XYZ file of C-alpha atoms in Angstrom:
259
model
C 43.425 -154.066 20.565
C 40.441 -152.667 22.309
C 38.383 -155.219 24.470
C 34.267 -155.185 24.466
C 32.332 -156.075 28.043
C 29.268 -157.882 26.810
C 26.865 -158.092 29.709
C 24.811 -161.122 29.800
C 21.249 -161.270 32.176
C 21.276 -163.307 35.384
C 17.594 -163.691 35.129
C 17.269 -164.739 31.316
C 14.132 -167.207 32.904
C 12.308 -164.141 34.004
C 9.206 -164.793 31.480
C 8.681 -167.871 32.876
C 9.315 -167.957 37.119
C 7.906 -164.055 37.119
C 4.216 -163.607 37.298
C 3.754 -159.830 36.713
C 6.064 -160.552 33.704
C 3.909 -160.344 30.507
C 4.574 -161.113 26.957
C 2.099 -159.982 24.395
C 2.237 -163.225 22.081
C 3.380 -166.879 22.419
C 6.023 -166.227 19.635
C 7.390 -163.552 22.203
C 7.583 -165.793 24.750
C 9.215 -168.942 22.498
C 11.755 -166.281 21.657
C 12.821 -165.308 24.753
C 12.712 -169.243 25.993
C 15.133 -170.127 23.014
C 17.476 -167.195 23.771
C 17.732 -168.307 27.031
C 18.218 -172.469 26.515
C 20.809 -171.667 23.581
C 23.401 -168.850 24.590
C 26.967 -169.011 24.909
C 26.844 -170.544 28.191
C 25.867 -173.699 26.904
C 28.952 -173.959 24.592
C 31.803 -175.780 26.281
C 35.548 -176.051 25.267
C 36.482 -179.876 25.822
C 40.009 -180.316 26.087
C 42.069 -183.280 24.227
C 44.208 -184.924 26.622
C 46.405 -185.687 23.265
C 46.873 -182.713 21.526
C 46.359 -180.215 24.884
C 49.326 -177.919 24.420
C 49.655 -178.256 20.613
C 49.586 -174.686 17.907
C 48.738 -176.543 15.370
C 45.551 -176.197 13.635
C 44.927 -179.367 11.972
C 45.613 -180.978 15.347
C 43.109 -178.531 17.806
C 43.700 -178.777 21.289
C 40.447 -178.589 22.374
C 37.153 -179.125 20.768
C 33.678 -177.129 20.948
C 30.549 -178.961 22.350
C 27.277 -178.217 23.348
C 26.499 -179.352 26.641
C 23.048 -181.731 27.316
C 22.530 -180.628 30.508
C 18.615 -178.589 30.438
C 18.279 -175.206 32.495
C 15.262 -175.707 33.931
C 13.602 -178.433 36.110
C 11.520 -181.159 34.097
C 7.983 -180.171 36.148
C 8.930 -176.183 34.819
C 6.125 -175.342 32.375
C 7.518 -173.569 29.686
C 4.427 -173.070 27.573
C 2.977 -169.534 27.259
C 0.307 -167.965 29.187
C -2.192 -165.370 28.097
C -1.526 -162.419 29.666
C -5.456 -162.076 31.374
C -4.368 -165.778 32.699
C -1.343 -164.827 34.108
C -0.835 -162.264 37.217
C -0.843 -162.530 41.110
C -3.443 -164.585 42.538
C -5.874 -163.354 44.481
C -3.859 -163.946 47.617
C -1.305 -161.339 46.517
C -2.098 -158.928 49.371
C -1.793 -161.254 52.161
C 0.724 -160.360 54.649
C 1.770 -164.127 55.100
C 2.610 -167.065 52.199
C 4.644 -166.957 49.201
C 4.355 -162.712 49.013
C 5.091 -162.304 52.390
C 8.721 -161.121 51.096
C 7.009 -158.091 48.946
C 5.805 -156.597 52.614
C 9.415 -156.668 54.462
C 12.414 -154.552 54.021
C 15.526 -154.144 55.683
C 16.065 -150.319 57.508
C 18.434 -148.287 56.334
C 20.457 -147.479 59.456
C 23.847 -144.915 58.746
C 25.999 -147.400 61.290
C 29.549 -145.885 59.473
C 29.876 -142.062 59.541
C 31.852 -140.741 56.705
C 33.316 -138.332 58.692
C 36.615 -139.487 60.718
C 35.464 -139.350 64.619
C 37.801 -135.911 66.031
C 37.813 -135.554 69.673
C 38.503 -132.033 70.994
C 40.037 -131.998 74.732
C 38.535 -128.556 76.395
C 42.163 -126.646 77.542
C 43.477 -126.428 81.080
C 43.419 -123.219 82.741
C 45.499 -121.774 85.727
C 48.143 -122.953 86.953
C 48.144 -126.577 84.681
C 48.354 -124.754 82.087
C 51.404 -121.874 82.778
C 53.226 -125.766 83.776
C 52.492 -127.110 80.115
C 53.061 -123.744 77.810
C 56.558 -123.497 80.764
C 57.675 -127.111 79.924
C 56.688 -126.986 75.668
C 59.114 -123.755 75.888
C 61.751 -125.365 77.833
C 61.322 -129.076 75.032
C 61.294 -126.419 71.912
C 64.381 -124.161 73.107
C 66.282 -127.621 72.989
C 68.640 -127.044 69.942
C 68.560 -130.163 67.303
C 71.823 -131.851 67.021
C 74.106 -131.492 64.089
C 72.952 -135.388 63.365
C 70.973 -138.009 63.587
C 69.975 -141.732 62.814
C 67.045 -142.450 60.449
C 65.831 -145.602 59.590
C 64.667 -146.223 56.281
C 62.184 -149.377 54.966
C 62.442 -150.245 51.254
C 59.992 -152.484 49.595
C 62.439 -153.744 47.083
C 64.799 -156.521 47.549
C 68.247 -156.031 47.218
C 68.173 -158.827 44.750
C 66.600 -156.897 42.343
C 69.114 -154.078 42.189
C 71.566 -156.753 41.229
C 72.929 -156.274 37.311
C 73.523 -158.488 34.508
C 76.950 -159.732 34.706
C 79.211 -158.024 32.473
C 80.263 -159.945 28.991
C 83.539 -158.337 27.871
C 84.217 -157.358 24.175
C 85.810 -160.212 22.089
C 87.369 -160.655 18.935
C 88.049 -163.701 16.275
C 90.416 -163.931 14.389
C 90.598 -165.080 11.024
C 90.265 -169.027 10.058
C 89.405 -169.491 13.771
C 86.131 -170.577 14.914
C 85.950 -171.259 18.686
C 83.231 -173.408 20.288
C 81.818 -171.489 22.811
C 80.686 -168.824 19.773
C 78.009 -171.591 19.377
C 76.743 -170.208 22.619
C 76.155 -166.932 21.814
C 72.689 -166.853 22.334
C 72.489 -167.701 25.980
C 72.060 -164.854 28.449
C 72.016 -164.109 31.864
C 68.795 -165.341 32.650
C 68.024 -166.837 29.529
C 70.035 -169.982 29.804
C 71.866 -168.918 32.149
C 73.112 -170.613 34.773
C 73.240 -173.585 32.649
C 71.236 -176.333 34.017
C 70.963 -179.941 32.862
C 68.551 -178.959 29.832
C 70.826 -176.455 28.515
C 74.056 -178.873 29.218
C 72.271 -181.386 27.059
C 72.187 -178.731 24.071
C 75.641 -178.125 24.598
C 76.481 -181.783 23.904
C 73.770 -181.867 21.401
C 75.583 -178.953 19.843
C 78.991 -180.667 19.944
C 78.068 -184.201 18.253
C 76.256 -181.706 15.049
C 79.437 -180.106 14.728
C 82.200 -183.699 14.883
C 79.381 -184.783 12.545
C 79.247 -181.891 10.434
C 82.864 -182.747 10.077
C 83.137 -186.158 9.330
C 81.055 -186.147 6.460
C 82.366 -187.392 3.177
C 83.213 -184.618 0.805
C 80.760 -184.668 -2.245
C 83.647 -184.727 -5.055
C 81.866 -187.308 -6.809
C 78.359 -188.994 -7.094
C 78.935 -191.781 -4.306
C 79.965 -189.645 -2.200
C 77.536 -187.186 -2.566
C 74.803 -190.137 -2.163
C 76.541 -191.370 1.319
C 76.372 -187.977 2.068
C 72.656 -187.255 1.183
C 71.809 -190.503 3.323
C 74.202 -189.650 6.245
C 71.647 -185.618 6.943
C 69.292 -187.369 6.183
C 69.424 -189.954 9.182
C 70.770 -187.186 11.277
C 67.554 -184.939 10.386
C 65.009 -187.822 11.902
C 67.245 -187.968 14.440
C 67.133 -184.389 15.241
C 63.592 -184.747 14.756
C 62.967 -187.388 17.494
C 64.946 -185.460 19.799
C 62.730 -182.173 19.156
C 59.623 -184.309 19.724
C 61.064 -186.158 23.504
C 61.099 -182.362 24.162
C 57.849 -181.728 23.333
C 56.640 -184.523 25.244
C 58.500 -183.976 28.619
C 57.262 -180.440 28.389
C 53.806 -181.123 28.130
C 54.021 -183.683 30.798
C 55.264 -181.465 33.103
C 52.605 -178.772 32.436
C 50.343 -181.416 32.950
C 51.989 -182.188 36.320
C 51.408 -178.682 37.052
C 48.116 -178.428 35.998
C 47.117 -181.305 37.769
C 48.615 -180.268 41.342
């Protein structure tokens, strides 16, 4: 999905603070003040310290307000002027007072060449220089040796060239189910190592299954009814448990968000 730049101005109080800006009618100018006072900057998310992390929409974690707080200064008029009213006084072309800063500028000095700074040494003549070309031909009739040491800098870690670890093949066989197939869907790095979180699971996972198997058979009605009320406890209790998990997790973004 594409994204759009929307460019707001920085000077949206121009009609007002400028005076060579002109606006041909008053219902120009109330325009441009109400454009100004009501934009999106004015419209503030409010987070609920209740709900902050939830992705639910009947329970929003944050909710739209418009903030009270006024743009301009209480002794701003904001009241249109005609433009044959409004203009630079008749001090506008003195040097000193509030246009003084129309009459200075900064120079434009090149301190930073473009161009990288080359310095050219003039070459030696007579007998320096037979020496040097004598001495580069004895240094470059030097043979290379057959080999030599190179050291190398990497800007990976050598952690990151480690691999999964490898999960041999398996098979079941028949009117066997083994417990750790509940596990299945942990991975290296997803789960794990197993730390205390995904240790609780594991128990959790083990009291579901001794429970899934001491449930009455439903051969007849009372049975099915002890049955019926036996999920159903387990269900709220499952549910309770889903919900402390909820809560420790948004208390410990909370933590975070806090520090």
């Amino acid at each position: 999905m594409a994204t759009q730049t929307v460019l707001q101005a920085n000077r949206a109080y121009d009609h007002i603070y400028d005076p060579c800006y002109l606006t041909s009618h008053g219902n120009d100018h109330y325009r441009q003040t109400s454009k100004a006072m009501f934009n999106a900057q004015r419209i503030n998310r409010v987070p609920d310290d209740k709900y902050m992390f939830s992705e639910l929409p009947h329970y929003p974690r944050c909710t739209i307000q418009v903030t009270s707080k006024e743009a301009l200064p209480a002794h701003v008029d904001k009241n249109w002027i005609a433009p044959e009213l409004k203009g630079p006084g008749a001090d506008a072309g003195t040097v000193s007072g509030q246009y003084r800063h129309k009459f200075s500028a900064r120079p434009n000095k090149q301190m930073l060449s473009t161009m990288p700074h080359i310095v050219q040494y003039a070459m030696k003549t007579g007998a320096a220089a037979t020496a040097l070309r004598g001495g580069q031909a004895e240094r470059t009739s030097v043979p290379d040796s057959a080999t030599r040491t190179v050291g190398t800098q990497s800007m990976y870690r050598e952690s990151e060239s480690q691999t999964n670890p490898y999960s041999p093949e398996y098979t079941i066989g028949p009117n066997q189910v083994p417990e750790v197939v509940a596990l299945t869907h942990l991975a290296w790095g997803v789960g794990l190592p197993a730390t205390e979180a995904e240790l609780q699971i594991i128990e959790r996972t083990r009291q579901k299954r001794l429970f899934s198997n001491m449930l009455p058979p439903p051969c007849d009605a009372f049975g099915m009814e002890v049955r019926v009320q036996l999920m159903e406890a387990q269900e709220f209790r499952e549910w309770a448990d889903r919900e402390k998990t909820i809560r420790d997790l948004q208390d410990k973004r909370l933590q975070l968000l806090k520090q």
